[in-house]
mmCIF file of C-alpha atoms in Angstrom:
data_model
loop_
_atom_site.group_PDB
_atom_site.id
_atom_site.type_symbol
_atom_site.label_atom_id
_atom_site.label_comp_id
_atom_site.label_asym_id
_atom_site.label_seq_id
_atom_site.Cartn_x
_atom_site.Cartn_y
_atom_site.Cartn_z
ATOM 1 C CA MET A 1002 -38.258 12.537 -36.882
ATOM 2 C CA GLN A 1003 -39.776 10.429 -34.143
ATOM 3 C CA LYS A 1004 -42.848 8.494 -35.269
ATOM 4 C CA ILE A 1005 -45.687 8.558 -32.759
ATOM 5 C CA ILE A 1006 -49.274 7.495 -32.217
ATOM 6 C CA LEU A 1007 -51.371 9.560 -29.836
ATOM 7 C CA ASP A 1008 -54.075 7.659 -27.950
ATOM 8 C CA VAL A 1009 -56.456 10.180 -26.392
ATOM 9 C CA ASP A 1010 -59.832 10.763 -24.719
ATOM 10 C CA THR A 1011 -59.928 14.348 -25.830
ATOM 11 C CA GLY A 1012 -60.939 16.702 -23.084
ATOM 12 C CA ILE A 1013 -59.100 19.916 -22.245
ATOM 13 C CA ASP A 1014 -55.660 18.553 -21.438
ATOM 14 C CA ASP A 1015 -55.660 16.083 -24.354
ATOM 15 C CA ALA A 1016 -56.468 18.993 -26.667
ATOM 16 C CA LEU A 1017 -53.497 20.905 -25.280
ATOM 17 C CA ALA A 1018 -51.321 17.807 -25.728
ATOM 18 C CA ILE A 1019 -52.365 17.435 -29.381
ATOM 19 C CA ILE A 1020 -51.565 21.095 -29.985
ATOM 20 C CA LEU A 1021 -48.191 20.801 -28.272
ATOM 21 C CA ALA A 1022 -47.248 17.634 -30.180
ATOM 22 C CA SER A 1023 -48.139 19.320 -33.459
ATOM 23 C CA LYS A 1024 -45.798 22.195 -32.623
ATOM 24 C CA ILE A 1025 -42.769 19.968 -32.016
ATOM 25 C CA LYS A 1026 -40.932 19.467 -35.286
ATOM 26 C CA GLN A 1027 -39.196 16.250 -34.291
ATOM 27 C CA LEU A 1028 -42.536 14.467 -33.789
ATOM 28 C CA ASN A 1029 -44.281 12.826 -36.727
ATOM 29 C CA ILE A 1030 -47.858 12.021 -35.725
ATOM 30 C CA LEU A 1031 -48.835 8.987 -37.811
ATOM 31 C CA GLY A 1032 -52.344 8.942 -36.389
ATOM 32 C CA ILE A 1033 -54.542 9.714 -33.394
ATOM 33 C CA THR A 1034 -56.705 7.032 -31.794
ATOM 34 C CA THR A 1035 -59.627 7.952 -29.561
ATOM 35 C CA CYS A 1036 -61.236 6.422 -26.525
ATOM 36 C CA GLY A 1037 -63.936 7.185 -24.010
ATOM 37 C CA GLY A 1038 -62.831 8.518 -20.649
ATOM 38 C CA ASN A 1039 -62.969 12.242 -20.029
ATOM 39 C CA VAL A 1040 -66.015 12.247 -22.321
ATOM 40 C CA ASP A 1041 -67.769 9.600 -24.390
ATOM 41 C CA VAL A 1042 -65.855 8.294 -27.385
ATOM 42 C CA SER A 1043 -68.042 10.053 -29.970
ATOM 43 C CA LYS A 1044 -67.333 13.375 -28.299
ATOM 44 C CA SER A 1045 -63.629 12.662 -27.799
ATOM 45 C CA THR A 1046 -63.407 11.790 -31.497
ATOM 46 C CA ALA A 1047 -65.292 14.933 -32.545
ATOM 47 C CA ASN A 1048 -63.116 17.035 -30.243
ATOM 48 C CA THR A 1049 -59.964 15.544 -31.746
ATOM 49 C CA LEU A 1050 -61.154 16.499 -35.223
ATOM 50 C CA LYS A 1051 -62.036 20.002 -33.986
ATOM 51 C CA VAL A 1052 -58.567 20.511 -32.543
ATOM 52 C CA LEU A 1053 -56.882 19.266 -35.724
ATOM 53 C CA GLU A 1054 -59.039 21.693 -37.698
ATOM 54 C CA LEU A 1055 -58.005 24.520 -35.370
ATOM 55 C CA ILE A 1056 -54.285 23.816 -35.827
ATOM 56 C CA ASN A 1057 -54.626 23.147 -39.583
ATOM 57 C CA LYS A 1058 -53.526 19.520 -39.365
ATOM 58 C CA LYS A 1059 -56.268 18.294 -41.656
ATOM 59 C CA LYS A 1060 -54.303 15.310 -42.966
ATOM 60 C CA THR A 1061 -53.603 13.746 -39.570
ATOM 61 C CA PRO A 1062 -55.815 10.621 -39.552
ATOM 62 C CA VAL A 1063 -58.157 9.906 -36.635
ATOM 63 C CA PHE A 1064 -59.315 6.420 -35.646
ATOM 64 C CA LYS A 1065 -62.264 5.838 -33.333
ATOM 65 C CA GLY A 1066 -61.687 3.405 -30.492
ATOM 66 C CA ALA A 1067 -63.234 2.065 -27.319
ATOM 67 C CA SER A 1068 -66.636 3.244 -26.152
ATOM 68 C CA ARG A 1069 -66.332 1.249 -22.925
ATOM 69 C CA PRO A 1070 -63.566 -0.260 -20.803
ATOM 70 C CA LEU A 1071 -62.675 -3.945 -20.884
ATOM 71 C CA VAL A 1072 -65.226 -4.456 -18.091
ATOM 72 C CA GLY A 1073 -68.145 -2.202 -17.179
ATOM 73 C CA SER A 1074 -68.525 1.386 -18.374
ATOM 74 C CA PHE A 1075 -66.525 4.602 -18.248
ATOM 75 C CA ASN A 1076 -67.059 7.218 -15.559
ATOM 76 C CA PHE A 1077 -66.983 10.400 -17.637
ATOM 77 C CA ALA A 1078 -65.575 13.693 -16.330
ATOM 78 C CA TYR A 1079 -67.894 16.308 -17.840
ATOM 79 C CA TYR A 1080 -67.871 17.966 -14.423
ATOM 80 C CA PHE A 1081 -64.222 18.805 -15.106
ATOM 81 C CA HIS A 1082 -64.127 19.276 -18.880
ATOM 82 C CA GLY A 1083 -67.478 20.967 -19.508
ATOM 83 C CA VAL A 1084 -70.470 20.009 -21.616
ATOM 84 C CA ASP A 1085 -68.460 20.044 -24.845
ATOM 85 C CA GLY A 1086 -65.422 18.407 -23.225
ATOM 86 C CA LEU A 1087 -63.325 21.458 -24.098
ATOM 87 C CA ALA A 1088 -64.206 23.802 -21.226
ATOM 88 C CA ASN A 1089 -67.291 25.113 -23.041
ATOM 89 C CA THR A 1090 -65.164 26.937 -25.622
ATOM 90 C CA ASP A 1091 -67.638 26.125 -28.421
ATOM 91 C CA LEU A 1092 -64.850 25.243 -30.820
ATOM 92 C CA PRO A 1093 -66.362 24.895 -34.332
ATOM 93 C CA GLY A 1094 -67.031 21.405 -35.584
ATOM 94 C CA SER A 1095 -65.045 19.729 -38.326
ATOM 95 C CA LYS A 1096 -66.427 18.418 -41.618
ATOM 96 C CA ARG A 1097 -63.715 15.758 -41.725
ATOM 97 C CA THR A 1098 -64.569 12.118 -41.266
ATOM 98 C CA ILE A 1099 -62.687 9.502 -39.279
ATOM 99 C CA GLU A 1100 -60.813 6.643 -40.909
ATOM 100 C CA LYS A 1101 -62.653 3.449 -41.839
ATOM 101 C CA ILE A 1102 -60.551 1.107 -39.724
ATOM 102 C CA GLY A 1103 -60.791 1.246 -35.947
ATOM 103 C CA ALA A 1104 -58.208 2.311 -33.402
ATOM 104 C CA VAL A 1105 -57.105 -1.195 -32.451
ATOM 105 C CA ASP A 1106 -56.464 -2.330 -36.024
ATOM 106 C CA PHE A 1107 -54.634 0.908 -36.804
ATOM 107 C CA ILE A 1108 -52.340 0.477 -33.797
ATOM 108 C CA ILE A 1109 -51.519 -3.101 -34.774
ATOM 109 C CA LYS A 1110 -50.980 -2.275 -38.454
ATOM 110 C CA THR A 1111 -48.788 0.733 -37.735
ATOM 111 C CA VAL A 1112 -46.583 -1.029 -35.196
ATOM 112 C CA LEU A 1113 -46.068 -3.964 -37.570
ATOM 113 C CA GLU A 1114 -45.148 -1.573 -40.366
ATOM 114 C CA ASN A 1115 -42.708 0.353 -38.145
ATOM 115 C CA PRO A 1116 -41.017 -2.259 -35.942
ATOM 116 C CA LYS A 1117 -38.895 -0.769 -33.126
ATOM 117 C CA GLN A 1118 -39.489 2.702 -34.599
ATOM 118 C CA LEU A 1119 -42.803 3.790 -33.113
ATOM 119 C CA THR A 1120 -43.519 5.541 -29.822
ATOM 120 C CA VAL A 1121 -47.049 5.284 -28.413
ATOM 121 C CA ILE A 1122 -48.220 8.170 -26.216
ATOM 122 C CA ALA A 1123 -51.386 7.395 -24.256
ATOM 123 C CA THR A 1124 -53.203 10.113 -22.316
ATOM 124 C CA GLY A 1125 -56.523 8.399 -21.618
ATOM 125 C CA PRO A 1126 -57.693 5.004 -20.366
ATOM 126 C CA LEU A 1127 -55.565 2.231 -21.847
ATOM 127 C CA THR A 1128 -58.422 0.280 -23.398
ATOM 128 C CA ASN A 1129 -57.336 0.602 -27.037
ATOM 129 C CA ILE A 1130 -53.769 -0.405 -26.216
ATOM 130 C CA ALA A 1131 -54.852 -3.403 -24.129
ATOM 131 C CA ARG A 1132 -57.167 -4.629 -26.876
ATOM 132 C CA ALA A 1133 -54.402 -4.251 -29.465
ATOM 133 C CA PHE A 1134 -52.057 -6.274 -27.249
ATOM 134 C CA GLN A 1135 -54.718 -8.952 -26.800
ATOM 135 C CA LYS A 1136 -55.447 -9.170 -30.522
ATOM 136 C CA GLU A 1137 -51.817 -9.198 -31.680
ATOM 137 C CA PRO A 1138 -49.410 -9.871 -28.784
ATOM 138 C CA LYS A 1139 -46.301 -9.723 -30.942
ATOM 139 C CA ILE A 1140 -46.597 -5.927 -31.256
ATOM 140 C CA ILE A 1141 -45.692 -5.588 -27.559
ATOM 141 C CA GLU A 1142 -41.985 -6.121 -28.202
ATOM 142 C CA LEU A 1143 -42.093 -4.158 -31.468
ATOM 143 C CA ILE A 1144 -43.095 -0.839 -29.875
ATOM 144 C CA LYS A 1145 -40.022 1.352 -29.392
ATOM 145 C CA ALA A 1146 -41.421 2.930 -26.204
ATOM 146 C CA MET A 1147 -44.671 3.830 -24.494
ATOM 147 C CA TYR A 1148 -45.321 7.025 -22.563
ATOM 148 C CA ILE A 1149 -48.443 6.796 -20.434
ATOM 149 C CA MET A 1150 -50.167 9.575 -18.527
ATOM 150 C CA GLY A 1151 -51.764 7.754 -15.652
ATOM 151 C CA GLY A 1152 -51.508 6.205 -12.265
ATOM 152 C CA ALA A 1153 -50.315 7.419 -8.906
ATOM 153 C CA VAL A 1154 -47.222 5.696 -7.542
ATOM 154 C CA ASP A 1155 -46.107 7.492 -4.379
ATOM 155 C CA VAL A 1156 -49.000 9.978 -4.054
ATOM 156 C CA ARG A 1157 -52.785 9.885 -3.576
ATOM 157 C CA GLY A 1158 -55.104 9.348 -6.500
ATOM 158 C CA ASN A 1159 -57.428 11.979 -7.934
ATOM 159 C CA GLU A 1160 -60.455 9.780 -8.683
ATOM 160 C CA THR A 1161 -60.239 7.966 -5.368
ATOM 161 C CA LYS A 1162 -57.582 8.287 -2.714
ATOM 162 C CA TYR A 1163 -56.053 5.136 -4.180
ATOM 163 C CA ALA A 1164 -56.353 5.613 -7.919
ATOM 164 C CA GLU A 1165 -55.775 8.124 -10.697
ATOM 165 C CA PHE A 1166 -58.677 8.782 -13.113
ATOM 166 C CA ASN A 1167 -57.391 6.887 -16.185
ATOM 167 C CA PHE A 1168 -56.293 3.832 -14.224
ATOM 168 C CA PHE A 1169 -59.557 3.787 -12.287
ATOM 169 C CA ASN A 1170 -61.604 4.084 -15.475
ATOM 170 C CA ASP A 1171 -60.139 0.922 -16.956
ATOM 171 C CA SER A 1172 -58.144 -0.812 -14.257
ATOM 172 C CA LYS A 1173 -58.101 -4.112 -16.154
ATOM 173 C CA ALA A 1174 -56.582 -2.466 -19.235
ATOM 174 C CA SER A 1175 -54.093 -0.584 -17.060
ATOM 175 C CA LYS A 1176 -52.987 -3.854 -15.502
ATOM 176 C CA ALA A 1177 -52.748 -5.588 -18.881
ATOM 177 C CA VAL A 1178 -50.616 -2.842 -20.420
ATOM 178 C CA LEU A 1179 -48.317 -2.182 -17.453
ATOM 179 C CA GLU A 1180 -47.725 -5.872 -16.908
ATOM 180 C CA SER A 1181 -47.362 -6.681 -20.630
ATOM 181 C CA GLY A 1182 -43.596 -6.346 -20.787
ATOM 182 C CA ALA A 1183 -43.758 -3.307 -23.088
ATOM 183 C CA LYS A 1184 -41.193 -0.555 -22.536
ATOM 184 C CA ILE A 1185 -43.282 1.594 -20.214
ATOM 185 C CA ASN A 1186 -42.466 5.156 -19.195
ATOM 186 C CA LEU A 1187 -45.188 6.233 -16.787
ATOM 187 C CA VAL A 1188 -45.984 9.911 -16.223
ATOM 188 C CA PRO A 1189 -48.132 9.696 -13.074
ATOM 189 C CA LEU A 1190 -49.791 12.146 -10.705
ATOM 190 C CA ASP A 1191 -46.489 12.231 -8.825
ATOM 191 C CA VAL A 1192 -45.273 14.750 -11.442
ATOM 192 C CA THR A 1193 -48.374 15.979 -13.268
ATOM 193 C CA GLY A 1194 -49.770 17.182 -9.958
ATOM 194 C CA LYS A 1195 -46.777 19.490 -9.634
ATOM 195 C CA THR A 1196 -47.004 20.945 -13.145
ATOM 196 C CA LEU A 1197 -49.470 23.744 -12.551
ATOM 197 C CA ILE A 1198 -50.153 26.771 -14.712
ATOM 198 C CA PRO A 1199 -51.748 29.659 -12.790
ATOM 199 C CA VAL A 1200 -54.339 31.807 -14.525
ATOM 200 C CA GLU A 1201 -52.098 34.871 -14.369
ATOM 201 C CA ARG A 1202 -49.556 33.129 -16.627
ATOM 202 C CA LEU A 1203 -52.080 33.049 -19.460
ATOM 203 C CA GLY A 1204 -51.393 36.708 -20.203
ATOM 204 C CA VAL A 1205 -48.082 35.843 -21.848
ATOM 205 C CA ILE A 1206 -49.781 33.575 -24.384
ATOM 206 C CA ARG A 1207 -50.270 35.415 -27.661
ATOM 207 C CA ASP A 1208 -53.782 36.006 -28.981
ATOM 208 C CA THR A 1209 -53.353 33.903 -32.089
ATOM 209 C CA LYS A 1210 -56.002 31.464 -33.252
ATOM 210 C CA ILE A 1211 -54.331 28.654 -31.328
ATOM 211 C CA GLY A 1212 -53.174 30.763 -28.397
ATOM 212 C CA GLY A 1213 -56.620 32.230 -28.031
ATOM 213 C CA PHE A 1214 -58.157 28.778 -27.738
ATOM 214 C CA VAL A 1215 -55.592 27.674 -25.144
ATOM 215 C CA LYS A 1216 -56.285 30.784 -23.079
ATOM 216 C CA ARG A 1217 -60.064 30.366 -23.341
ATOM 217 C CA ALA A 1218 -59.951 26.685 -22.455
ATOM 218 C CA ILE A 1219 -57.923 27.211 -19.289
ATOM 219 C CA SER A 1220 -59.611 30.455 -18.210
ATOM 220 C CA ASN A 1221 -63.083 28.996 -18.848
ATOM 221 C CA TRP A 1222 -62.131 26.044 -16.684
ATOM 222 C CA TYR A 1223 -61.367 28.452 -13.846
ATOM 223 C CA GLN A 1224 -64.573 30.409 -14.408
ATOM 224 C CA PHE A 1225 -67.131 27.690 -15.021
ATOM 225 C CA PHE A 1226 -66.069 24.972 -12.673
ATOM 226 C CA GLY A 1227 -66.061 26.881 -9.423
ATOM 227 C CA MET A 1228 -62.369 26.605 -8.711
ATOM 228 C CA SER A 1229 -60.844 29.022 -6.237
ATOM 229 C CA LYS A 1230 -58.655 31.727 -7.721
ATOM 230 C CA ASN A 1231 -55.671 30.070 -6.116
ATOM 231 C CA ARG A 1232 -56.256 26.863 -8.073
ATOM 232 C CA LYS A 1233 -53.855 26.161 -10.929
ATOM 233 C CA PHE A 1234 -54.583 24.077 -14.021
ATOM 234 C CA GLU A 1235 -52.600 20.844 -14.116
ATOM 235 C CA LEU A 1236 -50.914 20.153 -17.447
ATOM 236 C CA TYR A 1237 -51.393 16.383 -17.191
ATOM 237 C CA ASP A 1238 -51.293 15.332 -20.824
ATOM 238 C CA PRO A 1239 -48.996 18.008 -22.283
ATOM 239 C CA LEU A 1240 -46.342 16.946 -19.759
ATOM 240 C CA THR A 1241 -46.452 13.454 -21.260
ATOM 241 C CA ILE A 1242 -45.605 14.956 -24.658
ATOM 242 C CA GLY A 1243 -42.789 16.846 -22.973
ATOM 243 C CA ALA A 1244 -41.475 13.584 -21.513
ATOM 244 C CA VAL A 1245 -40.870 12.267 -25.028
ATOM 245 C CA VAL A 1246 -38.851 15.215 -26.306
ATOM 246 C CA GLY A 1247 -37.325 17.040 -23.324
ATOM 247 C CA ASP A 1248 -35.386 16.640 -20.105
ATOM 248 C CA PHE A 1249 -38.106 17.903 -17.809
ATOM 249 C CA LEU A 1250 -38.537 14.680 -15.862
ATOM 250 C CA ASN A 1251 -36.437 12.305 -13.808
ATOM 251 C CA PHE A 1252 -37.410 8.640 -14.055
ATOM 252 C CA LYS A 1253 -36.651 5.679 -11.868
ATOM 253 C CA GLN A 1254 -37.559 2.021 -12.011
ATOM 254 C CA ALA A 1255 -39.883 0.028 -9.814
ATOM 255 C CA ARG A 1256 -41.651 -3.314 -9.884
ATOM 256 C CA VAL A 1257 -45.398 -2.761 -9.763
ATOM 257 C CA LYS A 1258 -48.798 -4.371 -9.988
ATOM 258 C CA VAL A 1259 -52.222 -2.838 -10.622
ATOM 259 C CA ILE A 1260 -55.274 -3.653 -8.490
ATOM 260 C CA VAL A 1261 -58.342 -4.248 -10.653
ATOM 261 C CA LYS A 1262 -61.199 -4.779 -8.189
ATOM 262 C CA GLY A 1263 -62.647 -3.433 -4.973
ATOM 263 C CA MET A 1264 -62.192 -0.115 -3.239
ATOM 264 C CA LYS A 1265 -58.544 0.078 -4.372
ATOM 265 C CA ARG A 1266 -59.396 -0.456 -8.045
ATOM 266 C CA GLY A 1267 -56.842 1.230 -10.307
ATOM 267 C CA MET A 1268 -54.216 1.523 -7.575
ATOM 268 C CA ILE A 1269 -50.548 0.954 -8.417
ATOM 269 C CA VAL A 1270 -48.682 -0.990 -5.758
ATOM 270 C CA LYS A 1271 -44.980 -1.651 -5.595
ATOM 271 C CA ASP A 1272 -44.362 -5.379 -5.430
ATOM 272 C CA LYS A 1273 -41.098 -7.291 -5.732
ATOM 273 C CA THR A 1274 -42.893 -9.875 -7.864
ATOM 274 C CA GLY A 1275 -44.359 -7.235 -10.180
ATOM 275 C CA ILE A 1276 -43.270 -6.065 -13.616
ATOM 276 C CA LEU A 1277 -40.415 -3.584 -13.947
ATOM 277 C CA ILE A 1278 -41.440 -0.176 -15.299
ATOM 278 C CA SER A 1279 -39.940 3.296 -15.415
ATOM 279 C CA TYR A 1280 -41.927 6.106 -13.797
ATOM 280 C CA ALA A 1281 -41.378 9.836 -13.425
ATOM 281 C CA TYR A 1282 -40.900 10.935 -9.832
ATOM 282 C CA LYS A 1283 -39.440 14.421 -10.229
ATOM 283 C CA VAL A 1284 -40.292 17.308 -12.570
ATOM 284 C CA GLU A 1285 -38.786 20.672 -13.435
ATOM 285 C CA ALA A 1286 -42.234 22.206 -13.615
ATOM 286 C CA GLU A 1287 -41.269 25.793 -14.377
ATOM 287 C CA LYS A 1288 -38.950 24.686 -17.167
ATOM 288 C CA PHE A 1289 -41.771 22.669 -18.752
ATOM 289 C CA ILE A 1290 -44.378 25.428 -18.362
ATOM 290 C CA LYS A 1291 -42.038 27.854 -20.151
ATOM 291 C CA PHE A 1292 -41.486 25.258 -22.889
ATOM 292 C CA PHE A 1293 -45.262 24.793 -23.242
ATOM 293 C CA ILE A 1294 -45.960 28.525 -23.468
ATOM 294 C CA ASP A 1295 -43.086 29.119 -25.900
ATOM 295 C CA LYS A 1296 -44.382 26.369 -28.202
ATOM 296 C CA ILE A 1297 -47.935 27.696 -28.097
ATOM 297 C CA ASN A 1298 -46.571 31.123 -29.022
ATOM 298 C CA GLU A 1299 -44.608 29.870 -32.036
#
């Protein structure tokens, strides 16, 4: 089995990613670390516990992380994710408690205990990862691979025309992680923006406890947030899980830098003097959507 840490800011798409990861037998989730981003960190942590309760993964440990970026404060996205961060699905709360150690210490400890064996999957701002790298730099070369949902390489951003939401929210952490020398596999808007599930596809999802939540979350998003009926929900974070286990994406390498200040904050620029990363530029969207639905229906 492939050992992973999930680093999340649990809104709708993070919840779907957690569910998908839990359904994939070759993934062994050693822990989930939380961060602010889509919602505040207390809510993202509570939502993570709610989702684990829903999918009966009550032993998966959860570690609370950053409440603010390296500099400044997070710009939350309640306008997108709803008051509860889960598309106003009113998922019942969990009686579980989080672990005593924080996200950063857990990341460091787990990497050191599993050298060259651990894959880190990050679907929110990279604050926890950057702080772990700052506190214990030697873990950078001990991580087997990192898969990061974030950034926009050859397309426009979605927070500004320059920057994707996660990279904008903590541009300094994004720069620190991308330019750290870690084995980065970036899953940017270039591919997530093409992985769209239309509302009519929800009918093939079974009305199980888990399937029912997935259907409610996506359909509520359509209903409550004023999107046109032609709008399709982008499977940002689940696609990053898919990148780890499937052949849905084509990657290529580029040397990049991240802008941290000014109107282009959070922008990825190709630069011959930058660090070499791998980023997804092409996606078999229909193949992944079928994979996602099939896993939800298992």
